[in-house]
mmCIF file of C-alpha atoms in Angstrom:
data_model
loop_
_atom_site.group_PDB
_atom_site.id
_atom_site.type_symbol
_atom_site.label_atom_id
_atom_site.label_comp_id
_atom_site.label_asym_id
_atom_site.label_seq_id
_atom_site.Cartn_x
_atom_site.Cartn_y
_atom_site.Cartn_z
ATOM 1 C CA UNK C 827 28.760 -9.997 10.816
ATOM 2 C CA UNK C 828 25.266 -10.444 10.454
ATOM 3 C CA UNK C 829 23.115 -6.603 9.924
ATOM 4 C CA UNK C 830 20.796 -5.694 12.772
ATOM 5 C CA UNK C 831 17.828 -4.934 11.068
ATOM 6 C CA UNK C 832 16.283 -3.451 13.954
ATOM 7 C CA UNK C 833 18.601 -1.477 14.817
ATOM 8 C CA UNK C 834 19.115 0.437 11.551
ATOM 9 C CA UNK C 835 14.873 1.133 11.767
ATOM 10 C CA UNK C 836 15.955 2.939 14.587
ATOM 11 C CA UNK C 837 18.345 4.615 13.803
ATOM 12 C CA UNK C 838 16.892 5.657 10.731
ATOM 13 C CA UNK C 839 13.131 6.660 12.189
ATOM 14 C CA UNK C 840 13.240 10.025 10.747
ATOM 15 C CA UNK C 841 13.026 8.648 7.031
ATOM 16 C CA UNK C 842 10.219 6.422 8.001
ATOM 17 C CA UNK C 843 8.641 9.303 9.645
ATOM 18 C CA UNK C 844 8.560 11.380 7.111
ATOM 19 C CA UNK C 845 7.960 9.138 3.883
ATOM 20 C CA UNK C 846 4.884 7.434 6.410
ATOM 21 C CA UNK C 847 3.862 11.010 6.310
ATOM 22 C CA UNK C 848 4.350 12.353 2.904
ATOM 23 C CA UNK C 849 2.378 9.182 1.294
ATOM 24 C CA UNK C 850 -0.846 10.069 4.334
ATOM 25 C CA UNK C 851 -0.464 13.477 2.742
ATOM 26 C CA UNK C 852 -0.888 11.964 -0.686
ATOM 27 C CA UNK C 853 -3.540 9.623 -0.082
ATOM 28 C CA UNK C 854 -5.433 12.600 1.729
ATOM 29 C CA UNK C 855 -5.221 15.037 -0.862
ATOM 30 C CA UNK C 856 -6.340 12.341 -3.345
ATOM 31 C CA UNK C 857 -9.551 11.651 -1.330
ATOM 32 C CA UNK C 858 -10.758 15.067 -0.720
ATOM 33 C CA UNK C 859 -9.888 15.945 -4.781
ATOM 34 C CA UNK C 860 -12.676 13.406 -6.340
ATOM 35 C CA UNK C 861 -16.160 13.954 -6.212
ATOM 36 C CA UNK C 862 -18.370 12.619 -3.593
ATOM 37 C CA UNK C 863 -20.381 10.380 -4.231
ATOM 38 C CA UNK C 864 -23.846 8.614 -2.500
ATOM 39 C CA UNK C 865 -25.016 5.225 -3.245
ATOM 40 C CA UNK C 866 -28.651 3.414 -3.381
ATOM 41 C CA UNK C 867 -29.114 -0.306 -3.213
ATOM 42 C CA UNK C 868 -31.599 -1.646 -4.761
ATOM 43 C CA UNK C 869 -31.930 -5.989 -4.812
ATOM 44 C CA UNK C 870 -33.865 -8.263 -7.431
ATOM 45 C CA UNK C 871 -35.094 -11.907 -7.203
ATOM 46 C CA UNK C 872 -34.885 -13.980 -10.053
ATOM 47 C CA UNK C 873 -37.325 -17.085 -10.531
ATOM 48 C CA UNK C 874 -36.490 -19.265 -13.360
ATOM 49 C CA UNK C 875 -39.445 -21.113 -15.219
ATOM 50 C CA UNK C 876 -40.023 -25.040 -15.020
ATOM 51 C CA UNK C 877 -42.276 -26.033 -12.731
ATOM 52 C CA UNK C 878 -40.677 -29.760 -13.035
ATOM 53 C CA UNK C 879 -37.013 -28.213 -11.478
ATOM 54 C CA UNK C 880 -36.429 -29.288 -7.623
ATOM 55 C CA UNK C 881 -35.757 -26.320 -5.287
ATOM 56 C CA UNK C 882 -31.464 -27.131 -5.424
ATOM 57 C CA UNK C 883 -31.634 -26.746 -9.348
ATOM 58 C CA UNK C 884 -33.973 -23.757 -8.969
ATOM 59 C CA UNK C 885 -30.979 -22.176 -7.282
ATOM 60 C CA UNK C 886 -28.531 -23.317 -8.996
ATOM 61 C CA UNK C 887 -30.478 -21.870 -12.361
ATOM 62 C CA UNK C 888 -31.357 -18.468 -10.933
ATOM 63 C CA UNK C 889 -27.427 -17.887 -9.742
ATOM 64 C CA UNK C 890 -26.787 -18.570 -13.110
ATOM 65 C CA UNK C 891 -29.154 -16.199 -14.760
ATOM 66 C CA UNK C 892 -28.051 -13.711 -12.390
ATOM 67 C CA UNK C 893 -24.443 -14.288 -13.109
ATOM 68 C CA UNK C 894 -25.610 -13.153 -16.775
ATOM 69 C CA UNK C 895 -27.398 -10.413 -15.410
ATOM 70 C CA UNK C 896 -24.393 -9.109 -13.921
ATOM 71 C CA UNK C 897 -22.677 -8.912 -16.855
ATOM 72 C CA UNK C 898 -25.946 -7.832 -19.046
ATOM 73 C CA UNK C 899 -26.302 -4.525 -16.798
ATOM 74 C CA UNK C 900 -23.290 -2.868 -18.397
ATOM 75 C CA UNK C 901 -23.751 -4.073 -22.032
ATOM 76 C CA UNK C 902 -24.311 -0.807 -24.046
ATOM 77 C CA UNK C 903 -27.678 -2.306 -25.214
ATOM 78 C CA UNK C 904 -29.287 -2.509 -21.600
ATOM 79 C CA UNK C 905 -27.571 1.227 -20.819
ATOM 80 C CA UNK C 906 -29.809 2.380 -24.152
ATOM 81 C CA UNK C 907 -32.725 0.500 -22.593
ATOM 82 C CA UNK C 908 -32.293 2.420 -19.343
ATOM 83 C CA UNK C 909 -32.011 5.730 -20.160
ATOM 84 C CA UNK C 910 -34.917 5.795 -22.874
ATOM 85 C CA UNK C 911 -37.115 4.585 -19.950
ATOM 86 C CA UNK C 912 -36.481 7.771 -18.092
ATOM 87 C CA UNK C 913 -36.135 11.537 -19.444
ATOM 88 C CA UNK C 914 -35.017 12.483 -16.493
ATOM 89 C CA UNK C 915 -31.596 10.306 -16.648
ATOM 90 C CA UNK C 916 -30.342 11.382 -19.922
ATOM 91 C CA UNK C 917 -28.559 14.422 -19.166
ATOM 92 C CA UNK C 918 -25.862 13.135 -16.817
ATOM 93 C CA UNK C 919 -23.729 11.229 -19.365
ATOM 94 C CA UNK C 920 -20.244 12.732 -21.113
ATOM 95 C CA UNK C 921 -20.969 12.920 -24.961
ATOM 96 C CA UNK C 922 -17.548 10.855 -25.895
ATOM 97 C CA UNK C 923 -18.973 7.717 -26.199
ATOM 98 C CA UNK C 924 -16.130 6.065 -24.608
ATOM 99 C CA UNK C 925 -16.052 8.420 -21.571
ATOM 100 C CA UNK C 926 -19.762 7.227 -21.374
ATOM 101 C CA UNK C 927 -19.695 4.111 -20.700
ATOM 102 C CA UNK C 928 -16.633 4.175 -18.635
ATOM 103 C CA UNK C 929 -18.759 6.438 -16.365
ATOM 104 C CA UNK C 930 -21.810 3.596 -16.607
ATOM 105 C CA UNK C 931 -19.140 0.822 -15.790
ATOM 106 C CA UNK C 932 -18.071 2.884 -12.625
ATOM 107 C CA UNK C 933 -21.256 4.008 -11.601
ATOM 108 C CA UNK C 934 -23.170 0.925 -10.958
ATOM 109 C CA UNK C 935 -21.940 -2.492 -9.053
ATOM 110 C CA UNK C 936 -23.674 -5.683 -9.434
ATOM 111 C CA UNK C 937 -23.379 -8.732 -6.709
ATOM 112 C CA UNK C 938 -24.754 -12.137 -6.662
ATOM 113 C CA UNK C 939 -26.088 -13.368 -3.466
ATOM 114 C CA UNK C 940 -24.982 -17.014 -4.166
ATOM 115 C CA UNK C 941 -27.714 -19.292 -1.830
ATOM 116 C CA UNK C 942 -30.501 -17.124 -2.686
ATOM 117 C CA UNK C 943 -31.408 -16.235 -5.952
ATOM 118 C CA UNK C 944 -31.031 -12.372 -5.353
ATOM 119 C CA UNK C 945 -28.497 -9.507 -7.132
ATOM 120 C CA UNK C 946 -27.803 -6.577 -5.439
ATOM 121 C CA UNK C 947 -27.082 -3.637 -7.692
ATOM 122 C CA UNK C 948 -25.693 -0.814 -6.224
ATOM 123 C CA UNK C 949 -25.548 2.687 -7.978
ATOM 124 C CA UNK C 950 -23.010 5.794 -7.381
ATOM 125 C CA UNK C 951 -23.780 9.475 -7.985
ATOM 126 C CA UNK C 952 -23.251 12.880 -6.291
ATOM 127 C CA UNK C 953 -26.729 13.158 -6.111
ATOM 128 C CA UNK C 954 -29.235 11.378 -4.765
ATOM 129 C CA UNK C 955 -31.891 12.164 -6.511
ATOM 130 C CA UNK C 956 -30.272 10.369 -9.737
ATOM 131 C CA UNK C 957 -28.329 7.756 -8.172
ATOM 132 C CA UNK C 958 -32.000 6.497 -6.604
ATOM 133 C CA UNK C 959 -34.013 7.135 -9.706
ATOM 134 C CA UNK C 960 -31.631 5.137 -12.243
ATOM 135 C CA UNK C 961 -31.334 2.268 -9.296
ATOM 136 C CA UNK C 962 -34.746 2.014 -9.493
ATOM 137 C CA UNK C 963 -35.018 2.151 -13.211
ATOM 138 C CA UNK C 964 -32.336 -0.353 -13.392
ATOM 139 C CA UNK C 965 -34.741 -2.528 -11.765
ATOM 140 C CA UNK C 966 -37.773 -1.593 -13.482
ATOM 141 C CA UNK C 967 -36.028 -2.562 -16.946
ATOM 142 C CA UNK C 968 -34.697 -6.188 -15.565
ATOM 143 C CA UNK C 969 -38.456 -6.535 -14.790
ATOM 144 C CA UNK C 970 -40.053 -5.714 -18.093
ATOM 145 C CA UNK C 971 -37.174 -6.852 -20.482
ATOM 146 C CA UNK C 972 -34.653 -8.972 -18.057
ATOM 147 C CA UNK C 973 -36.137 -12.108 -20.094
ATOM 148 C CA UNK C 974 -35.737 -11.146 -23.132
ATOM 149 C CA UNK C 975 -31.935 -11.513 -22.886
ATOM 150 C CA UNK C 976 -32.375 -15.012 -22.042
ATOM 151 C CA UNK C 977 -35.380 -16.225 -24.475
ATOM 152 C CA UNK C 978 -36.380 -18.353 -21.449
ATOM 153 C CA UNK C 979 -40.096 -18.420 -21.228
ATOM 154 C CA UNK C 980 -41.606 -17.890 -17.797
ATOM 155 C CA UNK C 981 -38.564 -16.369 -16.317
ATOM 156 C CA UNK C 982 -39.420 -13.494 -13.459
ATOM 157 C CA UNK C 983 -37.147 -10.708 -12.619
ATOM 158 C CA UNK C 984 -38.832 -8.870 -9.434
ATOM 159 C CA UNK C 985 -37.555 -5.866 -7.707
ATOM 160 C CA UNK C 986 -37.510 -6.991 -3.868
ATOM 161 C CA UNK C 987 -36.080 -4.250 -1.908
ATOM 162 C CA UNK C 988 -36.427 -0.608 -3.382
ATOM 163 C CA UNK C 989 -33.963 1.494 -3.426
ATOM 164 C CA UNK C 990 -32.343 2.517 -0.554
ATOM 165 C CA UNK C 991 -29.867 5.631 -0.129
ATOM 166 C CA UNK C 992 -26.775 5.968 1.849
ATOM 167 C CA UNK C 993 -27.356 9.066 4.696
ATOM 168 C CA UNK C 994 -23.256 10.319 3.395
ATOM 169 C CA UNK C 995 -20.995 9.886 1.082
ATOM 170 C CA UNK C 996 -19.719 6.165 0.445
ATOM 171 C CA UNK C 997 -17.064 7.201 -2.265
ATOM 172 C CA UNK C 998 -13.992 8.095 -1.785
ATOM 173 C CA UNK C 999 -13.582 6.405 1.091
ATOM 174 C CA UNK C 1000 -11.531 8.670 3.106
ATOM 175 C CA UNK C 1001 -10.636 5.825 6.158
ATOM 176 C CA UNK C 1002 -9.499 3.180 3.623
ATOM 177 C CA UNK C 1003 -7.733 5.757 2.012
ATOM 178 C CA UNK C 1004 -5.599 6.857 4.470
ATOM 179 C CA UNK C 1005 -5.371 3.434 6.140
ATOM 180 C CA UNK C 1006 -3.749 2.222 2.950
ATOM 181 C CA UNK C 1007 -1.509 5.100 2.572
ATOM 182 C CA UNK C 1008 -0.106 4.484 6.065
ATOM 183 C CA UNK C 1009 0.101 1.446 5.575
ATOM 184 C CA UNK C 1010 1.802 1.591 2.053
ATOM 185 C CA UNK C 1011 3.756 4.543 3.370
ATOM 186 C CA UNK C 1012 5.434 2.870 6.151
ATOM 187 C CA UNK C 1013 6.474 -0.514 4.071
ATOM 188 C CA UNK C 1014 8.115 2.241 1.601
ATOM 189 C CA UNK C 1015 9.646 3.554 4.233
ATOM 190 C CA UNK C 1016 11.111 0.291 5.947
ATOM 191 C CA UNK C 1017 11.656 -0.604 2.467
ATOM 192 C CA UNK C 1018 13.612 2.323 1.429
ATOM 193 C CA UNK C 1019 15.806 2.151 4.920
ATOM 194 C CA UNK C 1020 16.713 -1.292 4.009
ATOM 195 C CA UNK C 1021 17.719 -0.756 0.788
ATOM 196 C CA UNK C 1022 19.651 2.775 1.309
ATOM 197 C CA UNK C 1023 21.646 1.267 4.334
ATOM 198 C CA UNK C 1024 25.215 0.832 4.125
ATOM 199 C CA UNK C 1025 27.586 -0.530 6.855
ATOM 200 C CA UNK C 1026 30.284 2.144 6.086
ATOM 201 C CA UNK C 1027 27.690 5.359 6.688
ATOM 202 C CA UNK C 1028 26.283 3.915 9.913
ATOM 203 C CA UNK C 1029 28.759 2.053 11.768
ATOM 204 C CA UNK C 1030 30.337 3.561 14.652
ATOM 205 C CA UNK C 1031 33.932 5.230 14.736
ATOM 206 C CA UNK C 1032 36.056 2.674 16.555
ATOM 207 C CA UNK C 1033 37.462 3.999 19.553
ATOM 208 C CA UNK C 1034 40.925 5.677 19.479
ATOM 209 C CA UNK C 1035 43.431 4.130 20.762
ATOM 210 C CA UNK C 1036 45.343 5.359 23.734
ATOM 211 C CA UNK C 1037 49.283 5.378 23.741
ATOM 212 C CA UNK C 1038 50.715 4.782 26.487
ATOM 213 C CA UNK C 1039 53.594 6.608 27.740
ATOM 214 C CA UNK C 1040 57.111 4.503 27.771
ATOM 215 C CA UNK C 1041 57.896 3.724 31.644
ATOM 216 C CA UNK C 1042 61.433 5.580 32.035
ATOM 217 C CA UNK C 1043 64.518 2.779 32.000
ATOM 218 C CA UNK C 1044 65.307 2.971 35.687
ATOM 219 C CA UNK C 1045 68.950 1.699 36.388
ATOM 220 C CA UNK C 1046 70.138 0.827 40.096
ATOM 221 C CA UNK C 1047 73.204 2.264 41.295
ATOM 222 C CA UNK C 1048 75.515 -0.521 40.771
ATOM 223 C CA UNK C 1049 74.497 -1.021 37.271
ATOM 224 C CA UNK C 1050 75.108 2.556 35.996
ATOM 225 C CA UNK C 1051 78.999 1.884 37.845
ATOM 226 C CA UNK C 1052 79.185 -1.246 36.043
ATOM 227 C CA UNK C 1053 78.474 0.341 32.787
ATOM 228 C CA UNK C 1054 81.051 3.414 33.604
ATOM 229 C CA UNK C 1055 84.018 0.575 34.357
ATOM 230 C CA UNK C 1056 82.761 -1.004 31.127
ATOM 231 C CA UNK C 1057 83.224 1.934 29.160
ATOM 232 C CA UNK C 1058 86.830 2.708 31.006
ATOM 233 C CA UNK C 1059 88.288 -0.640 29.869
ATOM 234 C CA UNK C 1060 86.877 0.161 26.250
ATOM 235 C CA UNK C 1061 88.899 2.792 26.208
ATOM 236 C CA UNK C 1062 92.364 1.257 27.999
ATOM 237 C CA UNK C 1063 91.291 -1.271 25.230
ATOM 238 C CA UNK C 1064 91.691 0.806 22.437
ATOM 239 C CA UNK C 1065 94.727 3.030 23.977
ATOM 240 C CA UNK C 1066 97.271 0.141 24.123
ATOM 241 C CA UNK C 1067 96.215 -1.351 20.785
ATOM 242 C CA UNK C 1068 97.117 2.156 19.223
ATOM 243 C CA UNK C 1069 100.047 1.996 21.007
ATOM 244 C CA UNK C 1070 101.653 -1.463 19.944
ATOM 245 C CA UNK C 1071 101.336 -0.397 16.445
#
């Protein structure tokens, strides 16, 4: 017999209820315990040298370049670079080195704007004083030095779009947060129904059978005289067979 699936989610709606509920809980309690945290955009336009290049391999070069630039921005080397630029930056970093630049690694996001020739970079702090000033020193270092991790002469890094900061908090995320715990909650839940469900727990008692009462043996008149004559002979039977011997 083939299980009804959908009838055992009903049945069982409580469980999903609750576990839905329990991981919202969760995901709301782990939203509201980190630190919030502002952001400021800042985008760049790089212009590779050669004046001999076409304008589809002058694309092609400067998504390349900023491909490496991507990856340049959290090299310890360019984090060094950054923070000597600015006084007012070097007091916001753990003195564990590696706690450092885990923190640099989370607090700044670099994209490529494949097509154009742009990089947005994207820096997260709880305030917004610093998380502007170190986007915009970000980009004042890719414009002075951004070359120099190339060694291609001619090559211009320019800051396009200054920095520009978010009016509340962009991190945590409190929707997608709880979105994704609902959603994660109630496939645990469904999950968990599935799995837990057995046929010999749930099933329903089968229903008692009735007895039914015997009918009475009704005998007609003639037959309860024919059984009395019967048992007469029986007896004359037996009486002259005792007798003969």
């Amino acid at each position: 017999m083939s299980t009804n699936y959908v009838r055992i989610l009903k049945h069982e709606w409580r469980t999903i209820f609750f576990i839905t509920g329990g991981a919202l809980a969760l995901s709301l309690i782990f939203s509201l315990v980190q630190p919030f945290q502002y952001s400021a955009k800042t985008r760049i336009l790089v212009i590779p040298s050669g004046g001999g290049l076409d304008a589809y391999s002058a694309l092609k070069s400067a998504e390349a370049i900023g491909e490496n630039i991507a990856q340049v921005i959290y090299t310890t080397s360019f984090f060094d670079k950054v923070i000597q630029s600015n006084s007012s930056i070097q007091n916001i970093w753990s003195t564990d080195e590696n706690k450092k630049r885990k923190q640099w690694e989370k607090m700044i996001d670099a994209e490529v704007l494949y097509g154009t020739g742009m990089i947005d970079i994207t820096v997260y702090h709880k305030d917004k004083t610093q998380s502007s000033m170190l986007a915009s020193t970000i980009a004042d270092v890719l414009s002075e030095e951004g070359r120099n991790y190339f060694g291609i002469p001619g090559l211009q890094i320019t800051m396009v779009s200054s920095p520009l900061l978010s009016k509340y908090p962009v991190k945590p995320n409190i929707l997608l947060n709880v979105f994704m715990g609902l959603l994660l909650g109630l496939l645990a839940g469904v999950t968990f129904t599935i799995l837990t469900y057995h046929p010999a727990m749930r099933e329903e008692s089968p229903p008692k059978s009735v007895k039914l009462a015997e009918a009475k043996m009704h005998f007609r008149p003639e037959e309860k005289e024919e059984k009395k004559i019967d048992e007469e002979r029986e007896i004359i039977s037996m009486h002259n067979h005792y007798n003969k011997h």
